[in-house]
PDB file of C-alpha atoms in Angstrom:
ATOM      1  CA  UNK Y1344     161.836  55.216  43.421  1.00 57.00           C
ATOM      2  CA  UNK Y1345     162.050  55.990  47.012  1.00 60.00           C
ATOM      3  CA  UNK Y1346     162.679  54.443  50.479  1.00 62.00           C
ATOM      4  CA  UNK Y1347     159.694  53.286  52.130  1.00 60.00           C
ATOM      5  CA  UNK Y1348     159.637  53.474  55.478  1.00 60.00           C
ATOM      6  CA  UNK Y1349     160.544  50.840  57.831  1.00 56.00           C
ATOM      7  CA  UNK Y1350     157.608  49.239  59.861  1.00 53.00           C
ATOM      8  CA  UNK Y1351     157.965  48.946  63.871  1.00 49.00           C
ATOM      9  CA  UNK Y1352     159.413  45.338  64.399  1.00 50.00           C
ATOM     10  CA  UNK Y1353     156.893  44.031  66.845  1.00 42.00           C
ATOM     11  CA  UNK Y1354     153.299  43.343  66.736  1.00 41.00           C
ATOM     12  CA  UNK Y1355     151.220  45.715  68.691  1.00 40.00           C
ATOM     13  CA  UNK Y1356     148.689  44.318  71.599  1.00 44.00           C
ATOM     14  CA  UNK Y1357     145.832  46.624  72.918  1.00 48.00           C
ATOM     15  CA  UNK Y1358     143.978  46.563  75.922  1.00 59.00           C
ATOM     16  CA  UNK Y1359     141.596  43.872  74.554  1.00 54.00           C
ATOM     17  CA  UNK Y1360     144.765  41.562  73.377  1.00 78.00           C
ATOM     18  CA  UNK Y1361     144.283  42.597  69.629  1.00 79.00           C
ATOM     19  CA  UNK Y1362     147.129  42.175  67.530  1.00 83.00           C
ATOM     20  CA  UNK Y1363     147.683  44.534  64.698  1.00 86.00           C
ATOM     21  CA  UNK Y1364     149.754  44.308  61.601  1.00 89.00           C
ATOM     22  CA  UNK Y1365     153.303  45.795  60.942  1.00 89.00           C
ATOM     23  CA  UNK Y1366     152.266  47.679  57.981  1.00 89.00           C
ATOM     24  CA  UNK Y1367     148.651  49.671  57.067  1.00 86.00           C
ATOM     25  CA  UNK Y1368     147.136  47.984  53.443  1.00 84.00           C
ATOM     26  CA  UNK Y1369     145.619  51.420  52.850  1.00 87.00           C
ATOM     27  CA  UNK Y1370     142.345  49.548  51.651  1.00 88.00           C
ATOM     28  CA  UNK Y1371     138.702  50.434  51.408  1.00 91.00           C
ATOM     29  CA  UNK Y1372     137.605  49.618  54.524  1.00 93.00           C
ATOM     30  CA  UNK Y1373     140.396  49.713  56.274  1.00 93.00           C
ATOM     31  CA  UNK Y1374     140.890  45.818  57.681  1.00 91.00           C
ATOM     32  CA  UNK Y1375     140.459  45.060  61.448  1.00 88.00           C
ATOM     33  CA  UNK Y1376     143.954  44.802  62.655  1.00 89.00           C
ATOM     34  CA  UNK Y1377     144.907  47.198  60.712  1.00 90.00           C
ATOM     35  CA  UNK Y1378     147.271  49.738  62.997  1.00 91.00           C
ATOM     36  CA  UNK Y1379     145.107  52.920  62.147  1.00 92.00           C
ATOM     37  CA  UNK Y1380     142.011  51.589  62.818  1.00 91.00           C
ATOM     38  CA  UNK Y1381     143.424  50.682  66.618  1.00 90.00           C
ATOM     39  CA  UNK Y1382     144.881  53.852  67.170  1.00 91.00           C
ATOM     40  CA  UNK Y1383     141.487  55.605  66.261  1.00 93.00           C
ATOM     41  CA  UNK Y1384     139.984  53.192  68.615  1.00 90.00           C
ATOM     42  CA  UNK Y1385     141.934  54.176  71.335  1.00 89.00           C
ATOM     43  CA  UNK Y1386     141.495  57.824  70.680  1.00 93.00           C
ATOM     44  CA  UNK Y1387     137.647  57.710  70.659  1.00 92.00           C
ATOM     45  CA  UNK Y1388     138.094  55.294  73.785  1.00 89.00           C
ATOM     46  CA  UNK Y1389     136.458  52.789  72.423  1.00 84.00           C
ATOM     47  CA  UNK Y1390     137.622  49.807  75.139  1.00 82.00           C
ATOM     48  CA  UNK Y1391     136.514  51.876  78.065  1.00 81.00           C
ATOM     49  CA  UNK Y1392     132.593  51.055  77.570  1.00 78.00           C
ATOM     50  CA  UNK Y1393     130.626  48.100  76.426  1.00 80.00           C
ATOM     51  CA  UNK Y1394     130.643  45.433  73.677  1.00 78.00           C
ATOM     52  CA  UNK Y1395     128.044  47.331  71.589  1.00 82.00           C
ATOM     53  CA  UNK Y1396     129.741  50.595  71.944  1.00 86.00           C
ATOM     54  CA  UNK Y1397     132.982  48.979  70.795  1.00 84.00           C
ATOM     55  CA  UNK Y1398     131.423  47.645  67.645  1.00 87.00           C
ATOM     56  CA  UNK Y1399     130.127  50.981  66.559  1.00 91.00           C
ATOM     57  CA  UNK Y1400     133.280  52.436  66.980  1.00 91.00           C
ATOM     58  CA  UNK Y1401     135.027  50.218  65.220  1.00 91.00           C
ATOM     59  CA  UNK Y1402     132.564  50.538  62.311  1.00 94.00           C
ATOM     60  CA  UNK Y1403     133.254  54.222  62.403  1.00 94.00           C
ATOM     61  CA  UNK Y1404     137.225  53.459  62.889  1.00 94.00           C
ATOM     62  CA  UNK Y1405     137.148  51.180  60.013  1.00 93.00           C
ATOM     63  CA  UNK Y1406     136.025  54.365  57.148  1.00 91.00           C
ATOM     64  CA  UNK Y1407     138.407  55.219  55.072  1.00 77.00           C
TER      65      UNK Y1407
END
């Protein structure tokens, strides 16, 4: 087979002190701490506005 890629060796913390995992589980929806799903957040600035705002990003964030 091949190499697979070695994951970063700390645990990520955003702005709102989530934690995310080392490694993405590529599943259907993607999982809550899952490392893509906080980057997208951050992209679409998701922490800047309110608790409502946040959780319809993250619902969009979470589609695979």
């Amino acid at each position: 087979m091949g190499k697979k890629k070695s994951a970063k060796k700390h645990k990520v913390v955003s702005a709102e002190g989530w934690k995310t995992k080392k490694k993405c589980c590529r599943s259907n929806p993607r999982c809550k701490k899952c490392p893509v799903v906080l980057s997208r957040l951050i992209k679409a600035r998701a922490f800047e506005g309110d608790a409502a705002e946040l959780k319809k990003q993250l619902k969009l964030a979470r589609r695979w």
